[in-house]
PDB file of C-alpha atoms in Angstrom:
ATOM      1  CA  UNK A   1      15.950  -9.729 -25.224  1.00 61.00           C
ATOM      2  CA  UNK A   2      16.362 -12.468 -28.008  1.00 72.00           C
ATOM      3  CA  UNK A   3      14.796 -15.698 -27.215  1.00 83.00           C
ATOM      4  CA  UNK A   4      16.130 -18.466 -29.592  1.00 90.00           C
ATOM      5  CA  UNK A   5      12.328 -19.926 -29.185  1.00 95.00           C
ATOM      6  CA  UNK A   6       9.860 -18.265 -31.673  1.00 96.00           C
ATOM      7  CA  UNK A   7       6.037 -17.957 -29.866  1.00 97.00           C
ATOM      8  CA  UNK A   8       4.425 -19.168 -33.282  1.00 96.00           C
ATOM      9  CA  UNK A   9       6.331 -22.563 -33.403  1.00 95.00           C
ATOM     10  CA  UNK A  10       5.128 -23.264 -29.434  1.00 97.00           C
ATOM     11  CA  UNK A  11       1.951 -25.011 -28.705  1.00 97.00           C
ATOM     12  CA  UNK A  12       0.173 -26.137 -25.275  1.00 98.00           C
ATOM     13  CA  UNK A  13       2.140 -29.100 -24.510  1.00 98.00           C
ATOM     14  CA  UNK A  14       5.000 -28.326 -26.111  1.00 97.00           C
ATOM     15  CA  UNK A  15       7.814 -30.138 -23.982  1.00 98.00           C
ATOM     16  CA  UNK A  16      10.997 -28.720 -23.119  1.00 98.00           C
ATOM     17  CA  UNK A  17      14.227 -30.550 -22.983  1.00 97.00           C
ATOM     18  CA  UNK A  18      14.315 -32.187 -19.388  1.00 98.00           C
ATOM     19  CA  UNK A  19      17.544 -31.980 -17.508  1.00 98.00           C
ATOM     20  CA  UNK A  20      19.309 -33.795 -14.438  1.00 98.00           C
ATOM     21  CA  UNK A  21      21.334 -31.991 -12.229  1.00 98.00           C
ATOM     22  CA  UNK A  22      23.442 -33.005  -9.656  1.00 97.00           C
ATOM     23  CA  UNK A  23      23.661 -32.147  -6.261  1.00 98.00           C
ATOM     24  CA  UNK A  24      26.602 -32.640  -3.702  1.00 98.00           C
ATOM     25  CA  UNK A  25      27.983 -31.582  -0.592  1.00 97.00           C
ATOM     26  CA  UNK A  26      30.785 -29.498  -2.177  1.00 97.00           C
ATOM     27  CA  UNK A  27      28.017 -27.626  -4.302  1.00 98.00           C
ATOM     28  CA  UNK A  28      25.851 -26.700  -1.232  1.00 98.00           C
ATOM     29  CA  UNK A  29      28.992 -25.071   0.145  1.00 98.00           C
ATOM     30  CA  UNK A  30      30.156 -22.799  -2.910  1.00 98.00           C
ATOM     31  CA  UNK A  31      25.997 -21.880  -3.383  1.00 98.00           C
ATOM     32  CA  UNK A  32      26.136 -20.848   0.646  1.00 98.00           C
ATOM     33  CA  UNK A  33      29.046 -18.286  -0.029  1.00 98.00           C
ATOM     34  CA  UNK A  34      27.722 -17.343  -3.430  1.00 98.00           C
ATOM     35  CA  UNK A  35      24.354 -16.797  -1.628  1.00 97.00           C
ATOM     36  CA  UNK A  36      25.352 -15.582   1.015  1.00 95.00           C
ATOM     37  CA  UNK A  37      22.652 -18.599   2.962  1.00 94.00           C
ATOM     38  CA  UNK A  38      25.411 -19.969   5.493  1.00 94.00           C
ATOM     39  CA  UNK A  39      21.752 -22.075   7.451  1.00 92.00           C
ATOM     40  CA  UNK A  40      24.151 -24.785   8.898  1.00 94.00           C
ATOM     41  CA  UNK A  41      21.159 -27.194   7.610  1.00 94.00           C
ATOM     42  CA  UNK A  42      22.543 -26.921   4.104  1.00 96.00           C
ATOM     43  CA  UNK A  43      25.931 -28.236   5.461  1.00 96.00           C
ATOM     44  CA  UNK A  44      26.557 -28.891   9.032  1.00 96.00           C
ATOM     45  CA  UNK A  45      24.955 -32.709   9.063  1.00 97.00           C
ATOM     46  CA  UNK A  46      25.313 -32.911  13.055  1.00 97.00           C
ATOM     47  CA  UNK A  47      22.926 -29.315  13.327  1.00 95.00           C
ATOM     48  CA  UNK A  48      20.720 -30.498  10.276  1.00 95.00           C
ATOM     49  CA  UNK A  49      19.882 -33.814  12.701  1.00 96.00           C
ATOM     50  CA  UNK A  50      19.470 -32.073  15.743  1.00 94.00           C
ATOM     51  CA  UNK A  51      16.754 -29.999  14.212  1.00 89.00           C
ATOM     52  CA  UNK A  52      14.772 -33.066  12.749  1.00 90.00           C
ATOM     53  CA  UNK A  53      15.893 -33.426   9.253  1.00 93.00           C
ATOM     54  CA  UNK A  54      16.963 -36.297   7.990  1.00 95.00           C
ATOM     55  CA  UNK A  55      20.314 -35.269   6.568  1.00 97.00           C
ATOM     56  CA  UNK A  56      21.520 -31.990   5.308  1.00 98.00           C
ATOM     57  CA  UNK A  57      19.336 -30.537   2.622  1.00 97.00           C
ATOM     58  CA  UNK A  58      19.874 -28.510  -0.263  1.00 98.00           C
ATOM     59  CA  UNK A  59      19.089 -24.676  -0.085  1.00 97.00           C
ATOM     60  CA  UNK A  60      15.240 -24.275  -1.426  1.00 97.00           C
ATOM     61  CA  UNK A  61      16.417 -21.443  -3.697  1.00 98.00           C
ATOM     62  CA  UNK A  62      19.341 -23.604  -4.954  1.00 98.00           C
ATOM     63  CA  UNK A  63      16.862 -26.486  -6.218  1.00 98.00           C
ATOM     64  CA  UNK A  64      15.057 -22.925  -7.898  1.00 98.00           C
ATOM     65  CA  UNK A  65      17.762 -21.711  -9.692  1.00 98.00           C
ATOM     66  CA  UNK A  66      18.210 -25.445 -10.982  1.00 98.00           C
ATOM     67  CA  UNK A  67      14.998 -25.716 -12.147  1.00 98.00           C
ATOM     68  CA  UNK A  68      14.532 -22.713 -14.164  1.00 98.00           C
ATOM     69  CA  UNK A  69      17.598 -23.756 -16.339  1.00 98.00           C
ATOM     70  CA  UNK A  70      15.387 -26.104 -17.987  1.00 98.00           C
ATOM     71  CA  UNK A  71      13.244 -22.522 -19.512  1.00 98.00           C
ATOM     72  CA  UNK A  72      16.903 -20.412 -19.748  1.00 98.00           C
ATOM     73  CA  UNK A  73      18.416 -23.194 -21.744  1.00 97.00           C
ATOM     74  CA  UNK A  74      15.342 -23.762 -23.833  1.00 97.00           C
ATOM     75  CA  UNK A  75      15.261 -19.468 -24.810  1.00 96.00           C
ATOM     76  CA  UNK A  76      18.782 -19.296 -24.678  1.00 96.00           C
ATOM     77  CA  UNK A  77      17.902 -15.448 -22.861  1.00 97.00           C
ATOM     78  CA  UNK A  78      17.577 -15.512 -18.810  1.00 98.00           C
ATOM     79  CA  UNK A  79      16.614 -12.054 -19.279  1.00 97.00           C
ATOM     80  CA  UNK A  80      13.335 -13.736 -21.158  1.00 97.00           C
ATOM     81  CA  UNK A  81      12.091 -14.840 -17.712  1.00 98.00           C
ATOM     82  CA  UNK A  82       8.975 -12.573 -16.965  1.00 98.00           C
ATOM     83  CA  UNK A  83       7.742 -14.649 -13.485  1.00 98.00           C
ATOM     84  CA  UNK A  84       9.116 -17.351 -12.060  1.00 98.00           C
ATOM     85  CA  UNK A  85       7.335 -18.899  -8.639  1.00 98.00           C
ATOM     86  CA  UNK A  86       7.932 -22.009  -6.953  1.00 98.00           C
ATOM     87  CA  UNK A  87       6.511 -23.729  -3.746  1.00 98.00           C
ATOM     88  CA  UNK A  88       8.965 -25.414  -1.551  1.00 97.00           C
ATOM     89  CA  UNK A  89       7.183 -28.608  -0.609  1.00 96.00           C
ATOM     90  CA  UNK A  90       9.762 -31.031   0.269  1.00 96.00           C
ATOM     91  CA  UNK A  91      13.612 -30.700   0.913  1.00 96.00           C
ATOM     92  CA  UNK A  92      16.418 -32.255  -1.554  1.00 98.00           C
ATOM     93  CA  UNK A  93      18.460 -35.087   0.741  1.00 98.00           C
ATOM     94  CA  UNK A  94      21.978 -34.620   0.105  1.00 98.00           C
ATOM     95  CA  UNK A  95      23.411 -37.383   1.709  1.00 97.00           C
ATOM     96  CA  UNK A  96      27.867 -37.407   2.276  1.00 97.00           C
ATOM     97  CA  UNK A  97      28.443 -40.606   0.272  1.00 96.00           C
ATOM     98  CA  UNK A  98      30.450 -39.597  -2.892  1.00 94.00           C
ATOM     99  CA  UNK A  99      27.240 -39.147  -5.000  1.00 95.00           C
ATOM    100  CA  UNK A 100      25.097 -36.260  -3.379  1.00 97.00           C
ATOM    101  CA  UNK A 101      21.689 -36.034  -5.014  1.00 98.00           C
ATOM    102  CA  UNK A 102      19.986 -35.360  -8.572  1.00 98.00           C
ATOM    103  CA  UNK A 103      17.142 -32.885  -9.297  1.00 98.00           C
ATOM    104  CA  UNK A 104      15.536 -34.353 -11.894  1.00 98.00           C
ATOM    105  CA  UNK A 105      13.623 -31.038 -13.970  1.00 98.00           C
ATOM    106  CA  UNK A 106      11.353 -31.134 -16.647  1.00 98.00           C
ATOM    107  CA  UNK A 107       8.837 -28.250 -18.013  1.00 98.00           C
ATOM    108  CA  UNK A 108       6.383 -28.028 -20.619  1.00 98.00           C
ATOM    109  CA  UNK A 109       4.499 -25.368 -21.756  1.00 98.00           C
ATOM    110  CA  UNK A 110       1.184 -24.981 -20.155  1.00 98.00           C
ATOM    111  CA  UNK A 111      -0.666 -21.712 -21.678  1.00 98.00           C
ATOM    112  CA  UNK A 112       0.026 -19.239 -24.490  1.00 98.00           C
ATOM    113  CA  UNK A 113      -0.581 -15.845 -22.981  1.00 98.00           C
ATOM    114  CA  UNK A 114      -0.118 -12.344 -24.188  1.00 95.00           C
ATOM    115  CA  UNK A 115       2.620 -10.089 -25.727  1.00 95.00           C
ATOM    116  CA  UNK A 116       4.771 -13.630 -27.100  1.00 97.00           C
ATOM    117  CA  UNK A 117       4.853 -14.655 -23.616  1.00 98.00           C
ATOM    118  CA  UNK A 118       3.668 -18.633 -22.237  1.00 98.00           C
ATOM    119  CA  UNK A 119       3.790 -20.315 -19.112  1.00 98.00           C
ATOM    120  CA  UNK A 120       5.806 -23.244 -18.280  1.00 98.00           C
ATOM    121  CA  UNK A 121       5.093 -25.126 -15.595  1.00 98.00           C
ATOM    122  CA  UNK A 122       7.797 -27.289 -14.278  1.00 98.00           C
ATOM    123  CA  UNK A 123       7.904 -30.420 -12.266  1.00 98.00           C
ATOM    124  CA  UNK A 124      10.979 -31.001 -10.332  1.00 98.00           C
ATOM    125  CA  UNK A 125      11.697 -33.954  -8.063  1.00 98.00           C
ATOM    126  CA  UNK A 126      14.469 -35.643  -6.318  1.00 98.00           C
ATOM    127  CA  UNK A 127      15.029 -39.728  -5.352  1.00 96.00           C
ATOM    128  CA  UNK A 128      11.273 -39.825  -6.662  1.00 96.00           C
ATOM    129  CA  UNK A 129       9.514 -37.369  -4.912  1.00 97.00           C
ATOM    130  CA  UNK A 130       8.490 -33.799  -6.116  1.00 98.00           C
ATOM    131  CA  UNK A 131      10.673 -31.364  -3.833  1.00 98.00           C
ATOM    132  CA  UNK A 132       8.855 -28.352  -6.105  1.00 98.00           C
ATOM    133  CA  UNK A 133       5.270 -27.472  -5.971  1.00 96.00           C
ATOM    134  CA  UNK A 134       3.414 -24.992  -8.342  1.00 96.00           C
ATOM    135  CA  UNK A 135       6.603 -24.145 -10.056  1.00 98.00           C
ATOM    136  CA  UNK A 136       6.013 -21.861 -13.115  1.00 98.00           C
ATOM    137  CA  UNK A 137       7.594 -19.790 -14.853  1.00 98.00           C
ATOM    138  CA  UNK A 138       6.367 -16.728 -17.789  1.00 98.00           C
ATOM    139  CA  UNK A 139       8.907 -16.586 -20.190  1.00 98.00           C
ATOM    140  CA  UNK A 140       8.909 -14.310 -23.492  1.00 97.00           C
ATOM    141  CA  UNK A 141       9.617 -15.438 -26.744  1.00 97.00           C
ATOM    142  CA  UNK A 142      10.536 -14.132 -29.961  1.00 95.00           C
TER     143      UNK A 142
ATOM    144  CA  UNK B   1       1.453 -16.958  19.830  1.00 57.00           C
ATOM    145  CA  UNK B   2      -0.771 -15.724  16.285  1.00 71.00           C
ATOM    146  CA  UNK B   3       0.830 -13.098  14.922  1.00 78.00           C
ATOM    147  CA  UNK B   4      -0.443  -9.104  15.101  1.00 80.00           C
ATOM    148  CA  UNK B   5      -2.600  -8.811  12.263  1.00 84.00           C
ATOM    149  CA  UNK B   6      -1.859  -4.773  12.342  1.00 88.00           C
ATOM    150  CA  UNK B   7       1.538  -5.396  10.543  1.00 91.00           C
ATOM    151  CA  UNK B   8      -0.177  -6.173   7.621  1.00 94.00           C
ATOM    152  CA  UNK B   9       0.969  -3.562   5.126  1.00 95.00           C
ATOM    153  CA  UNK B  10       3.939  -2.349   6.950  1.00 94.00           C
ATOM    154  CA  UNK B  11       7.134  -1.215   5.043  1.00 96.00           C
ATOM    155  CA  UNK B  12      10.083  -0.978   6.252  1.00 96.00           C
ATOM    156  CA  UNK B  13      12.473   1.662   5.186  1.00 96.00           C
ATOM    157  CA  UNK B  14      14.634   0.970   1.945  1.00 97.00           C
ATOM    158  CA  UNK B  15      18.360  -0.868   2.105  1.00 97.00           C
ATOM    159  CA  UNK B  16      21.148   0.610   1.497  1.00 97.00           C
ATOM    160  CA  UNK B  17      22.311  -0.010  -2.435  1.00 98.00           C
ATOM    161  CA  UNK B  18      23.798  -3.165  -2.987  1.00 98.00           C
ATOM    162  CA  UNK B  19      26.321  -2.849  -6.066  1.00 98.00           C
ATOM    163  CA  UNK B  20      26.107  -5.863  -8.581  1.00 98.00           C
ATOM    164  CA  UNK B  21      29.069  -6.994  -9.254  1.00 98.00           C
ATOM    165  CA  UNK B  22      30.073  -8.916 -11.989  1.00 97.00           C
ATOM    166  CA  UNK B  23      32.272 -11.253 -10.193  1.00 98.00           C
ATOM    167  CA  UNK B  24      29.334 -12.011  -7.865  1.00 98.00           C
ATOM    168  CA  UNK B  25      27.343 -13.171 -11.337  1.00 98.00           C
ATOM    169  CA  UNK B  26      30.184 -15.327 -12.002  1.00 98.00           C
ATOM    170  CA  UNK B  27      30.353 -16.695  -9.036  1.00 98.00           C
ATOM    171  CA  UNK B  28      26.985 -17.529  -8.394  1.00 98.00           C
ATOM    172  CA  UNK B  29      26.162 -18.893 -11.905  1.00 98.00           C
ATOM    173  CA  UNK B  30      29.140 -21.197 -11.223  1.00 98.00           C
ATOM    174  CA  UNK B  31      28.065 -22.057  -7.857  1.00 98.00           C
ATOM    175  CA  UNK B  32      24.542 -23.075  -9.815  1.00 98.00           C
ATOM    176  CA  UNK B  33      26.576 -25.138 -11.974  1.00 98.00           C
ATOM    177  CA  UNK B  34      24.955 -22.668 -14.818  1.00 98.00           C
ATOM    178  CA  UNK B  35      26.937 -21.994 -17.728  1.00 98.00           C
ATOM    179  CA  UNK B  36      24.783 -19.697 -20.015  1.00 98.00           C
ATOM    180  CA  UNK B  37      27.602 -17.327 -21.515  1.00 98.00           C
ATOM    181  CA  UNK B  38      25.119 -14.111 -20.851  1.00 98.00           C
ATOM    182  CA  UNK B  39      26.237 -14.391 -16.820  1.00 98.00           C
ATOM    183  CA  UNK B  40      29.874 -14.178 -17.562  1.00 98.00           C
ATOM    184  CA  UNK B  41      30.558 -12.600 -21.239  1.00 98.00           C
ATOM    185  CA  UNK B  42      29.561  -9.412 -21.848  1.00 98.00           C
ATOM    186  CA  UNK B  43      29.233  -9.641 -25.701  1.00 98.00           C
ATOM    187  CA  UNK B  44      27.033 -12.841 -25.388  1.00 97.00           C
ATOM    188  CA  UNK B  45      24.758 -10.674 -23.152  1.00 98.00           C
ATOM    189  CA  UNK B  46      25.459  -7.402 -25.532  1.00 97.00           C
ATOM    190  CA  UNK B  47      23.893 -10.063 -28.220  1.00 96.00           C
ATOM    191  CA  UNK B  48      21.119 -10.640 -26.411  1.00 96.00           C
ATOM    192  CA  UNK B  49      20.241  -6.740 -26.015  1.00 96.00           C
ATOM    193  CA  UNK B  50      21.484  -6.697 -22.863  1.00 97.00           C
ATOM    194  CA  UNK B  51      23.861  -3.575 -21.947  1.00 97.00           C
ATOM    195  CA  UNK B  52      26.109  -5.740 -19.960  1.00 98.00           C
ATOM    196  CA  UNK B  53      26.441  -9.286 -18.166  1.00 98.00           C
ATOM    197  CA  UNK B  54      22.689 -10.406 -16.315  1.00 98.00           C
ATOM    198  CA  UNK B  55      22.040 -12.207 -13.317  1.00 98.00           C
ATOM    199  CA  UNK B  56      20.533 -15.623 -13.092  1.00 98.00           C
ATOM    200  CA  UNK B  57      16.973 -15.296 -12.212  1.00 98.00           C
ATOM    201  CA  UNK B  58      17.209 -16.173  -8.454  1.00 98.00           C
ATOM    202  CA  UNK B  59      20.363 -14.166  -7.475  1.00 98.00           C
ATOM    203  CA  UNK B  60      18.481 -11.225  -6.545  1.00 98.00           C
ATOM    204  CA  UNK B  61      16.841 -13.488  -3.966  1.00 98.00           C
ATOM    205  CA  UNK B  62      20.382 -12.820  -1.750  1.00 96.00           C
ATOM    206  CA  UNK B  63      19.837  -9.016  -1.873  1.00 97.00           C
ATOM    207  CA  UNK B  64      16.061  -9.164  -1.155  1.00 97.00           C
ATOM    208  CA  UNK B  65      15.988 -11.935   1.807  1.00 95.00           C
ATOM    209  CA  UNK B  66      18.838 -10.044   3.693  1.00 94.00           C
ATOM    210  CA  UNK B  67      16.106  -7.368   3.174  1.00 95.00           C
ATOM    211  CA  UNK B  68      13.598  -9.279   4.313  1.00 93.00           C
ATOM    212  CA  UNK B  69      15.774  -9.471   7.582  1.00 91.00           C
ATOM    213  CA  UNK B  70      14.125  -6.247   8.834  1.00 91.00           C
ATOM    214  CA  UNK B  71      10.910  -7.782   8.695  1.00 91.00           C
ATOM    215  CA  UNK B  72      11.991 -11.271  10.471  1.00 89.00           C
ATOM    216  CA  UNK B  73      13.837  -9.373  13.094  1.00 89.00           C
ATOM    217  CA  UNK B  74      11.280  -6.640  13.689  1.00 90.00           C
ATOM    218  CA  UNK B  75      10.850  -6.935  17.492  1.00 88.00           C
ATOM    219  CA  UNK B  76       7.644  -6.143  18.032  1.00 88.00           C
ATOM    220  CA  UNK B  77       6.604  -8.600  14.739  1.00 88.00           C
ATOM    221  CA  UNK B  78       8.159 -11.409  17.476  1.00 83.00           C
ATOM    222  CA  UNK B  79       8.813 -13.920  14.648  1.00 84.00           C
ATOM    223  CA  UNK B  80      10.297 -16.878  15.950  1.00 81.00           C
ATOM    224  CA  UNK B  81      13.012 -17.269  13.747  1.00 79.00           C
ATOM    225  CA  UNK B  82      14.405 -20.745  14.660  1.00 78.00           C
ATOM    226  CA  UNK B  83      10.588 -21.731  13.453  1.00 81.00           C
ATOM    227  CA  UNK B  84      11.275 -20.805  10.347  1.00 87.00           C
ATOM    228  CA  UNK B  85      10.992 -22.401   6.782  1.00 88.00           C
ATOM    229  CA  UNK B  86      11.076 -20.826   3.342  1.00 92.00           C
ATOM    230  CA  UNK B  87       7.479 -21.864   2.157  1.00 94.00           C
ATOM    231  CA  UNK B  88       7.329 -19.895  -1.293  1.00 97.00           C
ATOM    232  CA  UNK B  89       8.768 -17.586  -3.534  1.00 98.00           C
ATOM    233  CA  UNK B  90       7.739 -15.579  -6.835  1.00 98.00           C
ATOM    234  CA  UNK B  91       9.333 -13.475  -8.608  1.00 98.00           C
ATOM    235  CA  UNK B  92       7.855 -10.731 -11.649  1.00 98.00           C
ATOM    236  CA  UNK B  93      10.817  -9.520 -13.805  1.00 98.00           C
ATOM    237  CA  UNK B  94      10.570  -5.869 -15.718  1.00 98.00           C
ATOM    238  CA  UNK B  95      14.171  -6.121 -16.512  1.00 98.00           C
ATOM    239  CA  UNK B  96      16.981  -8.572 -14.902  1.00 98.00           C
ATOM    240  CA  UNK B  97      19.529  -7.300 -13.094  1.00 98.00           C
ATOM    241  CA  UNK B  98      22.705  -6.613 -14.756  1.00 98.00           C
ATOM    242  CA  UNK B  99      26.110  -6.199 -13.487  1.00 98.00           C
ATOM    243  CA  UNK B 100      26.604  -1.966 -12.265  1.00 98.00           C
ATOM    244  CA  UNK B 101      22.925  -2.174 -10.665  1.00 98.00           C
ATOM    245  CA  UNK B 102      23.146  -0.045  -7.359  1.00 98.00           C
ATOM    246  CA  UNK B 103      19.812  -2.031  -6.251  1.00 98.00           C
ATOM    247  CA  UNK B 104      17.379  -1.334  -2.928  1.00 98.00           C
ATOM    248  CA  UNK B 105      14.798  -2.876  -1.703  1.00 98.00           C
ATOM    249  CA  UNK B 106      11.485  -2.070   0.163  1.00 98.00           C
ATOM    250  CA  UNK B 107      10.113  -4.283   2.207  1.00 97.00           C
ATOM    251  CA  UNK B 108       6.664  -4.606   3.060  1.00 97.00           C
ATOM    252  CA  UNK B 109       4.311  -7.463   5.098  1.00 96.00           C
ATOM    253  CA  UNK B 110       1.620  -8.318   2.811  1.00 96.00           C
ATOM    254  CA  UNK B 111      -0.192 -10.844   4.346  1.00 95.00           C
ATOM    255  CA  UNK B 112      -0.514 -12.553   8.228  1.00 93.00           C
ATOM    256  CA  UNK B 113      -1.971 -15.462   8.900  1.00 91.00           C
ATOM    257  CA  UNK B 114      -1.891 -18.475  11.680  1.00 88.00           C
ATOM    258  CA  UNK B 115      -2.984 -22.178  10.110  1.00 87.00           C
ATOM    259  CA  UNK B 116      -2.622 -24.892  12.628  1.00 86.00           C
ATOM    260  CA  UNK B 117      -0.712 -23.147  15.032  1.00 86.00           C
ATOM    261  CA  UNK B 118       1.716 -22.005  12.366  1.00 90.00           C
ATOM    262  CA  UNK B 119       2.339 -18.472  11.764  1.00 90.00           C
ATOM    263  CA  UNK B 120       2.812 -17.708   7.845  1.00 93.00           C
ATOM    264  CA  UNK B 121       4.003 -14.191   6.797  1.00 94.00           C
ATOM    265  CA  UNK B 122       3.817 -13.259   2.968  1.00 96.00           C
ATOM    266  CA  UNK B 123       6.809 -10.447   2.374  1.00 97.00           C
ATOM    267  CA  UNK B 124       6.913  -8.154  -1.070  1.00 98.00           C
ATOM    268  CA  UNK B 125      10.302  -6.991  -1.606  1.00 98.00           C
ATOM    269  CA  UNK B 126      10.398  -3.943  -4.615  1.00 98.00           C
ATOM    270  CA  UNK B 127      13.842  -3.778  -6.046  1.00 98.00           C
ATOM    271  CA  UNK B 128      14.571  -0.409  -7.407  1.00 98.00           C
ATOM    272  CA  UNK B 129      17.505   0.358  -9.615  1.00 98.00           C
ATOM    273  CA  UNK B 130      19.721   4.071  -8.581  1.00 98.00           C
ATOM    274  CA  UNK B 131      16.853   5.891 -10.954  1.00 98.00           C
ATOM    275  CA  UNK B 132      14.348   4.313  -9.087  1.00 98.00           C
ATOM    276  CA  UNK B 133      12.738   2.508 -11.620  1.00 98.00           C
ATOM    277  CA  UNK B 134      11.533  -1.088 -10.718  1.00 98.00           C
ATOM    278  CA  UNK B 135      13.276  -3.924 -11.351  1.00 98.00           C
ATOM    279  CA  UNK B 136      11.792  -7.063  -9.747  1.00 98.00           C
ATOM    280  CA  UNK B 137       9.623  -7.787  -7.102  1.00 98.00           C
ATOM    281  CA  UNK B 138      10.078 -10.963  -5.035  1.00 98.00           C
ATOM    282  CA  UNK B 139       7.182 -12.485  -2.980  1.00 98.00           C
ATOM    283  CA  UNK B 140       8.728 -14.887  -0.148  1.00 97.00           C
ATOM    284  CA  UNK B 141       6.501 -16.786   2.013  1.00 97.00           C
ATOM    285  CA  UNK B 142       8.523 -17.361   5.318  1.00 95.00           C
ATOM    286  CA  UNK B 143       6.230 -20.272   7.484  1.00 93.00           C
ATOM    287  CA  UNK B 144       7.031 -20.323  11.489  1.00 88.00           C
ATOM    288  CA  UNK B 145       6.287 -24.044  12.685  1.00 83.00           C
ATOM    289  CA  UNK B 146       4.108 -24.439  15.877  1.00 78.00           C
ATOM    290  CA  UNK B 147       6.582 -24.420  18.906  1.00 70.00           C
ATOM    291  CA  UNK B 148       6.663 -28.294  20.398  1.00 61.00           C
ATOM    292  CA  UNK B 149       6.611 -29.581  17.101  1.00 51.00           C
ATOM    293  CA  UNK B 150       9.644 -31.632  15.395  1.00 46.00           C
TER     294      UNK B 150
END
């Protein structure tokens, strides 16, 4: 485990490089079979209305693994990620008009903890609105 | 109808192993849009003192929800599953799994609780690598909406 990041050049506060990433229909389909999630709400937009949602939405745990890019590019290691917990508080939209969505990610580092490791708390939103709640991640440096 | 607070600390019996396979990385760091060489080349991961390719973070998640399926579909837990929203989910890394893994997973109910007419379940899933040491545990909090609402 080699993180890029050294512990002693981090402080509280320290901000990590914030990232956009976009979201579409097509994407939601190769994450269901890679998943193995094949919830019709993530692409059947008939079924996703008929059960109250406004559109189909993006799997929760695909909006996850987005997010914690922001700490796995920052180390360079994804096997540097100690703990990683997120809240799901509101779905990604991912409307069927050529553009999709954007999960807009950003982290900064939120405690210096033990054994080279910090927290990162991330913040995560989506046409405005926060789609992640108490997202945080424990990541190791070198 | 509340949930029975005597499942509370129920496991269920371990999976059968589920074989990583490195194809399945690639596929699902690609399907994330992710391309960190350490999912997909196995000197990049070799340099990062890895033995071979890792997994992104979340892909155990597949392996330990379909778990979690014994729990959900427990008969006499009478979750409603059409209820059902993903409310949470942790996971606490003591290694990340690597292409080879033969992984199972335990499951067991940690927590019951009604709010509002909304049953919430809190299930631990301990992944366990073909030596049995521990690999990750994953904490998913699974939220069944009160029937008659939207």
């Amino acid at each position: 485990m080699t993180a890029k990041v050294a512990y002693s050049d981090v402080e509280v506060g320290t901000e990590l490089p914030a990232r956009s990433f976009p979201v579409d229909r097509a994407a939601l389909v190769r994450y269901a079979g890679a998943s193995g999630d094949f919830n019709p709400i993530h692409w059947n937009e008939r079924f996703a209305r008929e059960v109250g949602l406004p559109d189909v939405i993006a799997h929760g745990m695909f909006t996850m693994a987005e997010a914690i890019r922001v700490v796995t590019d920052w180390t360079g290691d994804p096997g540097a990620v100690v703990e990683y917990g997120v809240r799901f508080t509101r779905p990604v939209v991912v409307p069927d008009d050529g553009r999709g969505a954007v999960i807009e990610v950003s982290g900064k580092v939120a405690a210096k903890l033990d054994d080279h490791t910090v927290r990162v708390d991330l913040t995560a939103t989506s046409a405005g609105q926060k789609v992640l709640g108490m997202s945080r991640a424990v990541v190791r440096l070198a | 109808m509340a949930l029975d607070q005597t499942f509370v600390g129920r496991s269920y019996p371990p999976t059968a192993p589920y074989e990583v396979g490195r194809e399945k990385i690639r596929e699902f760091a690609e399907a994330v849009g992710d391309a960190n060489p350490a999912y997909t080349d196995t000197e990049a991961a070799k340099a990062l003192g890895h033995p071979d390719v890792i997994a992104p973070p979340t892909f155990v998640f597949s392996i330990t929800f379909k778990a979690a399926g014994q729990v959900v579909e427990d008969p006499q837990l009478g979750l409603d599953y059409s209820r059902v929203v993903h409310g949470d989910q942790k996971f606490a890394y003591v290694r990340p799994v690597r292409a080879g893994d033969r992984l199972t997973v335990t499951s067991t109910i940690e927590a019951v609780k009604s709010m509002a007419g909304n049953d919430i379940l809190d299930i631990r899933g301990e992944v366990h690598d073909e030596a049995g040491e521990l690999v990750v545990t994953a904490w998913t909090k699974l939220v069944a909406r009160a029937a008659g609402e939207a």
